Amino acid sequence: MKTVFLWNPGENRLVSIRVDSSWNRFTAREHHVDEPIDNFLVTDLAQGRPAGGVIVTRSARRLSFVADLDADTLRTIASLALPVTPTGIAVADVNNDRRADLLVYDRDNPGIIPYMNEGSFRFRQGRIINPDNAVSALVPVHLNNDNLIDVVLYDWVRSEIHLVYGIGQGMFLDQATLPVEGDLMHLAAAAMTPSGSLDLILSTQRPSSLQIWEGNGLGDFNPRIRMTEKEPLASFAIADLNHDGYNDIAGLTKPTKLVVYLSAGMEALPEHLEFSAGEGGEQVLLVDVDGDDFCDALVLDGEKQQLLTYHNARASFALTDSLEYVTGLRPAGVWIEDVNGDGMNDIALVNSGSNSLSLLSNNGGEGMFGQANYSVAVEPQYLALHSRRVSTARFILSYPRSNQVSFLTIDFRERAFTNAIIPVAGETEFLAWGGVDRDLVDFFCFNWASSNGTPSLTLFQQIGPQTFIEKSFRLNIPNALLGAAVGDVNGDLLPDVAYVYRNNTTGKYEFATSLGDSVSSFRQKTSSYELPEKLIEKSYIWIADVNRDTVPDVVFIFPKVEQILKVSAGKGDGSFAPPDTIAFGVSIRDREQLRLVDFDGDGLLDIVLNDLNSRSVGWLRGNGDGRFSKYRPLVGARQIGHFAVGDLNNDGVPDLAIVLTNKGTIMMYDGRLLRGSAGDGLR
């Protein structure tokens, strides 16, 4: 079991939390201490005895030593009075006597004060190291392979790093000075490559950046990698997170997010990943908690007073009940499909806060693992897999805030991607596209505002590598589209349009269809009838065969004001029967909140939707005759964003994936278990 210690500065209590390897058992224990704690270190100061603790009390300028960390009251067995108010301390054998010594520094008083360990918690003050430098950070290291401890320190007044070499008997010489652009936030030293040479890792602010200075093993360092950050990393830790032999970096920013840099050497910028990490991240630790040889992450969220534990998702986790994966900031649209062509469904989602598309891969019987991230435009909201070809996947994304859509192509073999940006007039939702295995790039969108301010249906067709033309279908003003769907309603293999609109001449709402031709003009209006609803603000429409007569039908919902879900049976010639009401009192916020799928595997289409009124994702089971059973909730949660349905554990039954927007996670549920518990209320 791993033990983590937590404390609040200035309090006389310490909390230890033990975490077992299964992550299922967390044991918290409160310890009383004699001194107020400002900082706490677990270290072996007494050779041959279990590790003890060092309590730093800044107000009293004192270090206190405790030996038994299992006691309810941690008794001070010795203390050390300091001549300065300690900003920080480090532990290292500075005089090569095989005892851990202490290095104390105060950013408001120059120099480093060494305290030599003489045994039995007695310390002798040594000669001040670098008495002319205002030290705010230091790292004990080996710089020149002479088995003597050296020191890397940061002078915050001059904004420069000093390489200070140990020469024996606790004495040091300042050998080199390296200027730093910006103010240092955090300093670490580690070998970032398998060669083993020590490198320096710096986080700075004003300007905010993460820097890696490559070492040559002889004490020389050269800046090699610099990554500009919107916010500085207040805390970071270093470990090989993906078992490729290269050390990676995980850090916290404020506003809080967990930023991961997967390194592959000094020749290219590390892969950049962002994850949600609570509200007030203070510190991150990397440690293998569950014993699978992959480092996991522990994040202290001071705002919510909680410790967040993150499995390393480079290991696979099977979907036997439910799984939760952390995502980027503000996850939005999600899609389940075989993205990489290996015969198993994967998950793709967009993160509106991190401006990225993430892929979670399916490893068959071993389950889901990892996340590969791709940078996209600002604040993506909607996502669909357009098509898949050999080694490539092609997505369409919508960015409502910036009035853009994009066509994203990922080449898995070449490890490359391109994202073609297409400007649009307003908020855009996807209606239909070519199909998973088609080469032709075309897709239909519904724009809630067009160039003249009215909603329109738009077809985008590719004419070049990153060039698209568009064709729009809109009604004559003052009539206004309130929703549309695209599909073949008359069996001629050409896309047709079904739509709801407000007829301003009569003041009524109508449902109509227009048949498409070879140039997608949609000029032939084939049927129209009035709807009985008194007030429709928006409508969402789907074309699908819900009554198993091989003729497409229409499902539509009026989510605001009326909150009615209806089905209109198709006649096969482009016309439809008057609609039947399926359900009352259901509300969705956008088109992606309803899916027509065979959720129970009986060969009949069901309706799965995210109902805002009940704050749940549930389903209406299809009876095969165009009628549906009563809405039954499956999963209830706060701030459900989008969801997707698909078989994730290869048992032949669709499963459910739900995005929790504010929490920044995606939940996956086994479909068999969900349906079995649907009659018993929310899961």
XYZ file of C-alpha atoms in Angstrom:
683
model
C 0.000 0.000 0.000
C 1.157 3.508 -0.794
C 0.866 6.224 1.881
C 0.210 9.874 1.036
C 0.497 12.661 3.621
C -1.607 15.852 3.475
C -1.677 18.949 5.648
C -2.891 22.532 5.827
C -0.149 25.112 6.477
C -0.166 26.315 10.070
C -2.277 23.465 11.502
C -1.208 20.945 14.149
C -2.495 17.897 12.310
C -1.337 15.631 9.552
C -3.534 13.255 7.540
C -2.180 10.026 6.105
C -4.075 8.235 3.341
C -3.232 4.668 2.408
C -4.195 3.463 -1.042
C -4.197 -0.231 -1.907
C -3.194 -1.532 -5.335
C -6.797 -2.185 -6.388
C -7.720 1.479 -5.823
C -10.784 0.218 -3.975
C -9.659 0.810 -0.393
C -8.625 4.224 0.897
C -7.833 4.488 4.597
C -7.564 8.001 6.042
C -6.019 8.613 9.451
C -5.511 11.874 11.334
C -2.330 12.457 13.355
C -1.775 15.193 15.936
C 1.633 16.899 15.847
C 3.434 19.048 18.400
C 4.357 21.804 15.925
C 2.333 23.732 13.338
C 3.142 22.280 9.915
C 4.083 24.515 7.002
C 5.896 21.779 5.098
C 6.523 18.096 5.698
C 9.112 15.671 4.341
C 9.312 11.905 4.682
C 12.979 10.907 4.718
C 15.522 8.526 6.236
C 17.648 10.674 8.521
C 18.564 7.851 10.909
C 20.332 4.980 9.140
C 18.864 1.538 9.663
C 15.547 2.816 11.014
C 12.167 3.248 9.293
C 11.691 6.535 7.470
C 10.697 9.426 9.689
C 9.391 12.918 9.088
C 10.711 16.470 9.085
C 8.243 19.197 10.091
C 8.988 22.700 8.826
C 7.514 25.501 10.970
C 8.201 28.786 9.260
C 6.835 31.106 11.944
C 9.073 29.557 14.619
C 12.058 29.131 12.263
C 12.339 25.518 13.316
C 12.699 21.991 11.959
C 11.205 19.216 14.076
C 11.946 15.515 13.651
C 9.523 12.636 14.253
C 10.418 8.959 14.074
C 7.152 6.985 14.295
C 4.777 7.926 11.481
C 2.168 5.335 12.531
C 1.323 6.884 15.889
C -1.845 8.905 16.498
C 0.342 11.667 17.962
C 3.624 12.321 16.170
C 6.038 13.194 18.954
C 8.990 15.471 18.291
C 12.187 13.651 19.258
C 14.529 16.491 18.296
C 14.382 19.955 16.783
C 16.672 22.343 14.976
C 16.497 26.126 15.364
C 17.184 28.062 12.172
C 18.617 31.549 11.699
C 16.253 32.216 8.761
C 12.622 31.653 7.832
C 12.858 28.552 5.611
C 11.434 28.862 2.103
C 12.370 25.247 1.458
C 14.680 22.423 2.429
C 16.327 19.601 0.490
C 17.825 16.334 1.692
C 21.190 15.056 0.360
C 24.478 13.612 1.587
C 26.592 16.712 0.957
C 29.757 15.583 2.817
C 29.834 12.004 1.518
C 29.556 10.296 4.925
C 26.502 8.212 3.928
C 24.190 10.244 6.130
C 21.356 12.393 4.813
C 22.117 16.078 5.420
C 19.825 19.111 5.112
C 20.058 22.130 2.799
C 17.954 25.084 3.977
C 17.282 28.264 2.012
C 15.278 31.465 2.491
C 14.480 33.530 -0.592
C 14.735 36.736 1.466
C 18.204 35.917 2.833
C 21.069 35.023 0.467
C 22.762 31.655 0.367
C 22.089 28.034 1.321
C 22.698 26.802 4.844
C 23.919 23.179 5.042
C 23.297 21.110 8.171
C 25.516 18.049 8.508
C 23.905 14.960 9.986
C 25.957 13.691 12.944
C 23.500 10.923 13.865
C 20.736 10.630 16.470
C 18.978 13.636 14.898
C 21.878 15.973 15.731
C 23.003 18.431 13.076
C 25.999 20.733 12.694
C 25.692 23.945 10.664
C 28.203 24.136 7.825
C 29.583 26.944 5.731
C 26.959 28.919 3.784
C 26.849 27.924 0.127
C 26.746 30.751 -2.451
C 26.204 33.540 0.094
C 25.692 36.137 -2.662
C 22.696 34.475 -4.349
C 19.009 34.978 -3.446
C 17.879 31.360 -3.694
C 14.241 30.437 -4.324
C 14.743 26.883 -5.632
C 17.427 24.237 -5.550
C 17.962 20.628 -6.623
C 20.751 18.346 -5.287
C 22.240 16.451 -8.257
C 25.355 14.740 -9.616
C 26.731 16.986 -12.361
C 30.201 15.624 -13.149
C 30.234 11.933 -12.156
C 32.611 12.306 -9.189
C 30.245 10.776 -6.572
C 30.033 14.109 -4.783
C 26.684 15.890 -4.445
C 26.385 19.066 -6.501
C 23.632 21.707 -6.393
C 21.587 23.454 -9.070
C 20.088 26.650 -7.639
C 17.968 29.500 -8.956
C 18.701 33.125 -8.065
C 15.329 34.866 -8.321
C 16.767 38.398 -8.170
C 19.064 37.900 -11.172
C 16.814 35.237 -12.793
C 19.686 32.862 -13.395
C 20.609 29.268 -12.631
C 23.904 28.463 -10.933
C 25.702 25.131 -11.216
C 27.477 24.616 -7.896
C 29.949 21.734 -7.692
C 30.689 19.806 -4.517
C 34.390 19.458 -3.766
C 34.135 17.342 -0.611
C 33.683 17.856 3.132
C 30.515 19.873 2.514
C 32.272 22.583 0.485
C 31.125 23.874 -2.928
C 32.330 26.000 -5.854
C 30.099 27.992 -8.224
C 31.184 26.784 -11.667
C 28.647 28.148 -14.168
C 25.781 30.617 -14.519
C 22.868 30.176 -16.953
C 20.437 33.069 -17.581
C 16.701 32.267 -17.489
C 14.074 34.178 -19.439
C 11.086 34.784 -17.164
C 10.518 34.021 -13.493
C 11.110 30.437 -12.424
C 8.077 28.637 -10.968
C 9.447 25.118 -10.649
C 12.831 23.451 -11.182
C 13.689 19.760 -11.581
C 16.563 17.633 -12.836
C 16.181 14.248 -14.536
C 17.490 12.227 -17.449
C 14.800 12.780 -20.097
C 16.342 10.321 -22.598
C 17.495 6.695 -22.226
C 21.128 7.821 -22.587
C 21.097 8.754 -18.919
C 22.563 12.272 -19.120
C 21.051 14.665 -16.608
C 18.790 17.399 -18.014
C 17.145 20.431 -16.391
C 13.396 21.056 -16.580
C 12.078 24.559 -15.869
C 8.620 26.050 -15.580
C 8.512 29.848 -15.891
C 6.014 32.690 -15.844
C 6.167 36.116 -17.475
C 6.475 34.580 -20.048
C 4.857 31.246 -19.233
C 6.806 28.329 -20.629
C 8.064 24.808 -20.000
C 11.733 24.366 -20.924
C 14.038 21.362 -21.203
C 17.773 22.062 -21.071
C 19.784 19.150 -22.412
C 22.810 18.058 -20.409
C 25.910 16.397 -21.854
C 26.859 14.444 -18.732
C 29.804 16.751 -18.026
C 27.913 19.590 -16.369
C 27.068 21.605 -19.479
C 23.443 22.398 -20.417
C 21.869 23.897 -23.534
C 18.218 24.936 -23.946
C 16.712 22.475 -26.463
C 12.934 22.477 -26.054
C 10.700 25.390 -25.126
C 6.909 25.131 -25.002
C 4.876 28.282 -24.539
C 1.980 27.914 -22.099
C -1.089 30.083 -21.540
C -0.678 29.462 -17.817
C 2.528 28.424 -16.033
C 2.914 24.973 -14.502
C 2.698 25.613 -10.773
C 3.711 22.023 -10.040
C 5.031 19.181 -12.158
C 6.483 15.688 -11.773
C 8.633 13.547 -14.067
C 8.337 9.834 -14.923
C 8.195 7.510 -17.924
C 4.417 7.366 -18.314
C 4.165 5.240 -21.467
C 7.113 2.824 -21.152
C 9.011 4.096 -24.179
C 12.242 4.732 -22.241
C 11.820 8.523 -22.285
C 10.788 10.464 -19.219
C 7.565 12.438 -19.528
C 6.211 15.452 -17.630
C 2.861 15.865 -15.877
C 2.010 19.262 -14.400
C -0.815 21.425 -13.082
C -1.924 24.836 -14.262
C -4.427 27.307 -12.817
C -7.267 27.418 -13.835
C -6.689 23.784 -13.030
C -5.891 21.256 -15.676
C -3.513 18.308 -15.729
C -1.074 18.799 -18.595
C 0.961 15.819 -19.823
C 3.940 16.023 -22.173
C 4.896 12.663 -23.679
C 8.522 13.007 -24.692
C 10.365 11.096 -27.413
C 13.739 12.822 -27.247
C 15.191 16.238 -27.902
C 14.524 16.324 -31.647
C 10.817 17.165 -31.524
C 8.297 18.805 -29.229
C 6.620 16.352 -26.848
C 3.048 15.244 -27.488
C 0.771 17.556 -25.521
C -2.269 16.210 -23.621
C -4.684 18.084 -21.346
C -7.040 16.607 -18.756
C -9.551 17.940 -16.269
C -8.099 18.014 -12.757
C -10.588 19.415 -10.243
C -10.931 23.095 -9.447
C -7.934 24.047 -7.335
C -4.998 21.795 -8.180
C -2.085 22.346 -5.817
C 0.307 19.467 -6.421
C 0.745 16.394 -8.625
C 2.579 13.175 -7.763
C 3.471 10.339 -10.136
C 3.653 6.903 -8.533
C 2.755 3.343 -9.526
C -0.134 2.715 -7.146
C -1.653 -0.426 -8.658
C 1.572 -2.322 -9.392
C 1.179 -2.550 -13.187
C 4.563 -0.857 -13.854
C 2.864 2.296 -15.171
C 3.051 5.467 -13.094
C -0.354 6.772 -12.000
C -1.146 10.346 -10.956
C -2.298 11.746 -7.623
C -3.593 15.328 -7.703
C -4.327 17.421 -4.628
C -7.386 19.628 -5.227
C -7.196 22.270 -2.526
C -10.373 24.067 -3.625
C -12.552 20.981 -3.191
C -10.413 19.518 -0.371
C -9.992 16.206 -2.131
C -7.295 13.905 -3.448
C -7.894 12.874 -7.051
C -6.499 9.535 -8.203
C -5.852 8.827 -11.880
C -5.089 5.402 -13.336
C -2.550 5.403 -16.127
C -4.747 4.529 -19.110
C -1.844 3.128 -21.123
C -2.969 -0.122 -19.504
C -6.243 -1.609 -20.764
C -9.383 -1.757 -18.623
C -12.177 -4.159 -19.538
C -15.778 -2.922 -19.530
C -17.410 -5.425 -17.170
C -19.694 -2.935 -15.412
C -18.667 0.699 -15.834
C -15.490 2.617 -16.579
C -14.627 6.282 -16.117
C -11.900 8.027 -18.091
C -10.724 11.581 -17.530
C -10.947 13.757 -20.640
C -9.753 17.160 -21.707
C -11.441 20.297 -20.429
C -15.196 20.554 -21.095
C -15.715 17.415 -23.196
C -18.523 17.714 -25.731
C -19.409 15.639 -28.808
C -18.667 11.901 -28.637
C -18.768 9.133 -31.260
C -18.456 5.321 -31.096
C -17.188 3.578 -34.236
C -14.325 1.395 -35.467
C -12.011 4.330 -36.111
C -8.767 2.496 -36.960
C -10.269 -0.400 -38.927
C -9.265 -3.229 -36.578
C -12.819 -4.558 -36.215
C -13.418 -3.135 -32.717
C -15.333 -0.001 -31.800
C -13.308 2.908 -30.449
C -14.365 6.216 -28.897
C -13.699 9.658 -30.319
C -14.638 12.855 -28.504
C -13.940 16.561 -28.736
C -12.923 18.772 -25.818
C -14.175 22.339 -26.112
C -11.936 23.619 -23.290
C -8.760 21.922 -24.508
C -9.474 22.474 -28.231
C -8.704 18.870 -29.062
C -10.044 15.606 -30.427
C -9.268 12.532 -28.318
C -9.280 8.874 -29.350
C -9.726 6.044 -26.848
C -8.743 2.767 -28.467
C -10.384 -0.607 -27.949
C -8.014 -3.495 -27.372
C -10.647 -6.216 -27.712
C -10.847 -8.533 -24.730
C -8.386 -6.408 -22.743
C -10.653 -3.369 -22.951
C -10.213 0.360 -23.508
C -6.915 2.155 -23.149
C -5.051 5.365 -23.689
C -5.924 8.645 -25.278
C -4.360 10.024 -28.410
C -4.962 13.758 -28.778
C -5.132 15.962 -31.870
C -5.261 19.762 -31.739
C -8.213 21.358 -33.510
C -9.766 24.830 -33.769
C -11.166 26.725 -30.796
C -14.083 25.217 -28.839
C -15.276 22.235 -30.891
C -18.797 21.145 -29.938
C -20.180 18.528 -32.376
C -18.435 15.513 -33.883
C -19.154 12.767 -36.415
C -17.019 10.139 -38.133
C -17.429 10.918 -41.830
C -15.601 7.983 -43.396
C -12.793 5.503 -42.972
C -10.211 4.397 -45.493
C -7.046 2.293 -45.261
C -5.098 3.541 -42.208
C -7.056 6.824 -42.134
C -10.145 8.152 -40.369
C -12.017 11.285 -41.438
C -14.116 13.348 -39.035
C -16.332 16.391 -39.332
C -16.361 18.868 -36.445
C -18.450 21.933 -35.676
C -17.376 25.051 -33.762
C -20.581 27.027 -33.025
C -18.904 29.921 -31.199
C -16.571 30.743 -34.088
C -19.028 29.842 -36.900
C -16.804 27.155 -38.405
C -16.852 23.499 -39.341
C -13.816 21.405 -40.232
C -12.915 18.198 -42.017
C -10.234 16.342 -40.031
C -8.187 13.506 -41.563
C -6.009 11.307 -39.323
C -3.412 9.034 -40.961
C -2.494 6.398 -38.379
C 0.259 4.859 -40.488
C 2.073 8.156 -41.069
C 1.131 9.573 -37.646
C -0.099 12.751 -39.294
C -3.330 14.705 -39.475
C -4.804 17.648 -41.361
C -7.771 19.800 -40.410
C -9.500 21.763 -43.184
C -11.430 24.725 -41.725
C -14.662 25.814 -43.450
C -16.367 29.098 -42.417
C -20.145 28.975 -41.981
C -22.806 31.545 -41.129
C -23.981 30.298 -37.715
C -24.292 27.399 -35.288
C -24.030 24.197 -37.306
C -25.245 20.656 -36.606
C -24.535 17.597 -38.754
C -27.383 15.785 -40.497
C -25.909 13.219 -42.894
C -22.704 12.305 -44.683
C -21.345 9.873 -47.250
C -20.946 6.820 -45.052
C -18.107 5.102 -43.228
C -16.506 3.416 -46.262
C -17.146 6.019 -48.994
C -14.336 7.929 -50.689
C -16.545 10.871 -51.661
C -16.318 13.711 -49.178
C -19.692 15.359 -48.745
C -21.878 16.145 -45.774
C -25.086 17.976 -44.942
C -25.382 20.495 -42.119
C -28.191 22.498 -40.612
C -27.233 26.095 -39.894
C -29.384 27.918 -37.369
C -28.365 31.211 -38.977
C -27.428 31.794 -42.606
C -25.928 34.814 -44.375
C -29.321 36.561 -44.332
C -30.063 35.548 -40.755
C -32.478 32.665 -41.473
C -31.810 28.943 -40.866
C -30.664 26.882 -43.854
C -29.667 23.402 -44.943
C -26.185 23.247 -46.480
C -24.384 20.595 -48.517
C -20.569 20.740 -48.463
C -18.691 18.997 -51.294
C -14.920 18.663 -51.574
C -13.261 19.806 -54.798
C -9.644 19.881 -53.603
C -7.432 18.624 -50.748
C -8.668 21.363 -48.405
C -11.249 23.110 -50.604
C -15.020 22.760 -50.352
C -18.002 24.267 -52.150
C -21.411 24.629 -50.531
C -25.012 24.526 -51.693
C -27.798 25.843 -49.487
C -31.492 25.050 -49.214
C -33.635 27.683 -47.514
C -37.234 28.884 -47.693
C -38.485 32.128 -49.122
C -38.638 34.872 -46.512
C -40.665 35.348 -44.320
C -41.078 31.551 -44.028
C -38.382 30.050 -41.770
C -36.903 26.580 -41.397
C -37.166 25.194 -37.860
C -35.402 21.881 -38.460
C -34.510 19.413 -41.213
C -33.280 15.901 -41.964
C -31.697 14.333 -45.040
C -32.372 10.831 -46.357
C -33.735 8.816 -49.266
C -37.505 8.900 -48.661
C -38.658 7.631 -52.086
C -36.146 4.902 -52.926
C -34.352 6.595 -55.842
C -30.948 6.532 -54.070
C -30.821 10.347 -54.032
C -30.883 12.387 -50.812
C -34.185 14.114 -50.021
C -35.130 16.664 -47.343
C -37.780 16.456 -44.633
C -38.312 19.667 -42.711
C -40.489 21.632 -40.297
C -41.111 25.307 -40.966
C -43.226 28.248 -39.930
C -45.598 29.418 -42.683
C -45.866 33.120 -42.004
C -48.714 33.501 -44.488
C -51.019 31.261 -42.440
C -49.258 31.644 -39.115
C -49.181 27.827 -38.845
C -46.397 25.279 -38.480
C -46.018 22.693 -41.243
C -44.101 19.513 -41.992
C -42.983 18.989 -45.600
C -40.652 16.993 -47.838
C -38.732 18.005 -50.948
C -37.230 15.410 -53.277
C -33.637 15.758 -54.335
C -32.238 15.464 -57.833
C -28.812 14.728 -59.277
C -27.606 18.246 -58.424
C -29.171 18.322 -54.929
C -31.452 21.281 -55.629
C -34.440 20.010 -53.555
C -36.906 22.037 -55.611
C -39.656 19.419 -55.874
C -41.953 19.736 -52.854
C -43.935 16.496 -52.652
C -46.000 16.683 -49.474
C -46.990 19.087 -46.747
C -49.399 19.138 -43.833
C -50.083 21.391 -40.892
C -48.917 20.498 -37.406
C -51.319 20.986 -34.486
C -48.675 22.496 -32.171
C -49.260 26.148 -31.291
C -45.644 27.209 -30.710
C -42.504 25.554 -32.098
C -39.156 27.272 -31.570
C -36.878 24.519 -32.863
C -37.319 20.992 -34.109
C -34.966 18.073 -34.684
C -35.764 15.460 -37.322
C -34.439 11.986 -38.162
C -35.252 9.754 -41.145
C -35.257 6.012 -40.340
C -37.397 2.907 -40.808
C -38.912 2.511 -37.336
C -41.806 0.191 -38.282
C -39.836 -2.388 -40.293
C -41.736 -1.982 -43.570
C -38.542 -1.048 -45.538
C -39.949 2.459 -46.064
C -38.258 5.368 -44.260
C -40.271 7.106 -41.556
C -39.685 10.402 -39.778
C -39.048 10.952 -36.064
C -39.143 14.517 -34.834
C -39.076 16.294 -31.497
C -40.096 19.782 -30.416
C -37.829 20.175 -27.364
C -38.877 23.647 -26.191
C -42.346 24.780 -25.142
C -44.216 21.800 -26.618
C -41.748 19.064 -25.512
C -43.343 16.412 -27.733
C -41.757 13.423 -29.506
C -43.549 12.205 -32.679
C -43.334 9.637 -35.483
C -44.685 10.104 -39.003
C -44.914 6.918 -41.116
C -43.530 7.063 -44.637
C -45.561 5.951 -47.659
C -42.590 5.255 -49.942
C -43.297 7.997 -52.488
C -41.884 10.886 -50.503
C -45.084 11.583 -48.587
C -45.897 10.785 -44.962
C -48.927 10.004 -42.819
C -50.028 12.418 -40.076
C -47.753 12.046 -37.040
C -48.439 9.988 -33.936
C -47.222 11.217 -30.569
C -44.683 8.932 -28.859
C -44.031 10.833 -25.655
C -44.807 14.072 -23.837
C -42.577 16.120 -21.542
C -39.206 15.273 -23.099
C -36.600 17.926 -23.838
C -33.159 17.896 -25.461
C -30.712 20.746 -26.003
C -29.372 19.804 -29.456
C -29.582 17.173 -32.157
C -26.840 14.991 -30.636
C -29.036 14.268 -27.593
C -31.152 11.655 -29.411
C -30.045 8.454 -31.160
C -32.065 5.925 -33.180
C -30.338 2.587 -32.512
C -31.160 -1.034 -31.820
C -30.268 -0.766 -28.138
C -31.536 -4.180 -26.994
C -30.389 -6.261 -29.974
C -33.873 -7.420 -31.064
C -33.538 -6.064 -34.604
C -35.881 -3.098 -33.940
C -34.911 0.540 -33.711
C -35.158 2.094 -30.248
C -34.797 5.712 -29.141
C -32.049 6.661 -26.688
C -32.061 10.280 -25.524
C -30.689 12.643 -22.918
C -33.789 14.124 -21.287
C -33.128 17.507 -19.694
C -36.261 17.316 -17.554
C -35.266 14.130 -15.720
C -31.492 14.761 -16.000
C -31.017 11.265 -17.309
C -30.123 9.284 -20.386
C -32.827 6.721 -21.049
C -34.566 4.818 -23.798
C -37.897 4.163 -25.435
C -38.019 0.563 -26.648
C -39.281 0.150 -30.202
C -42.142 -2.273 -30.791
C -41.493 -2.589 -34.518
C -44.821 -1.060 -35.574
C -43.838 2.587 -35.166
C -44.826 2.640 -31.522
C -42.519 2.817 -28.527
C -42.701 1.898 -24.870
C -42.639 4.480 -22.094
C -39.380 6.332 -21.432
C -37.171 4.447 -18.980
C -34.110 6.151 -17.451
C -30.795 4.328 -17.679
C -28.253 6.699 -16.119
C -28.809 9.883 -14.144
C -26.084 12.425 -13.433
C -25.507 16.139 -13.162
C -24.224 18.018 -16.201
C -24.575 15.239 -18.758
C -23.169 16.564 -22.002
C -23.316 14.294 -25.027
C -23.539 10.522 -25.287
C -22.966 7.726 -27.795
C -24.141 4.136 -28.187
C -22.074 1.214 -29.503
C -20.612 -2.178 -28.599
C -17.435 -1.532 -26.589
C -16.797 -4.913 -24.955
C -17.428 -7.102 -28.011
C -20.379 -8.989 -26.555
C -22.679 -8.070 -29.435
C -24.778 -5.719 -27.282
C -24.626 -1.907 -27.563
C -23.069 -0.127 -24.600
C -23.445 3.478 -23.481
C -20.827 6.244 -23.210
C -21.770 9.489 -21.448
C -19.764 12.691 -21.249
C -19.874 14.575 -17.923
C -19.009 18.088 -19.049
C -18.197 19.898 -15.801
C -16.434 16.938 -14.207
C -14.349 16.392 -17.319
C -14.832 12.631 -17.642
C -16.464 10.070 -19.905
C -18.425 7.201 -18.363
C -18.865 3.867 -20.150
C -21.608 1.444 -19.086
C -22.146 -2.187 -20.017
C -25.377 -2.312 -22.039
C -26.567 -5.668 -20.665
C -26.374 -4.470 -17.072
C -27.975 -1.132 -17.899
C -31.031 -2.661 -19.503
C -31.405 -5.127 -16.662
C -31.578 -2.310 -14.120
C -33.613 0.134 -16.206
C -36.866 -0.814 -14.547
C -35.482 -0.131 -11.074
C -34.813 3.583 -11.459
C -31.569 5.394 -12.105
C -28.245 3.615 -12.010
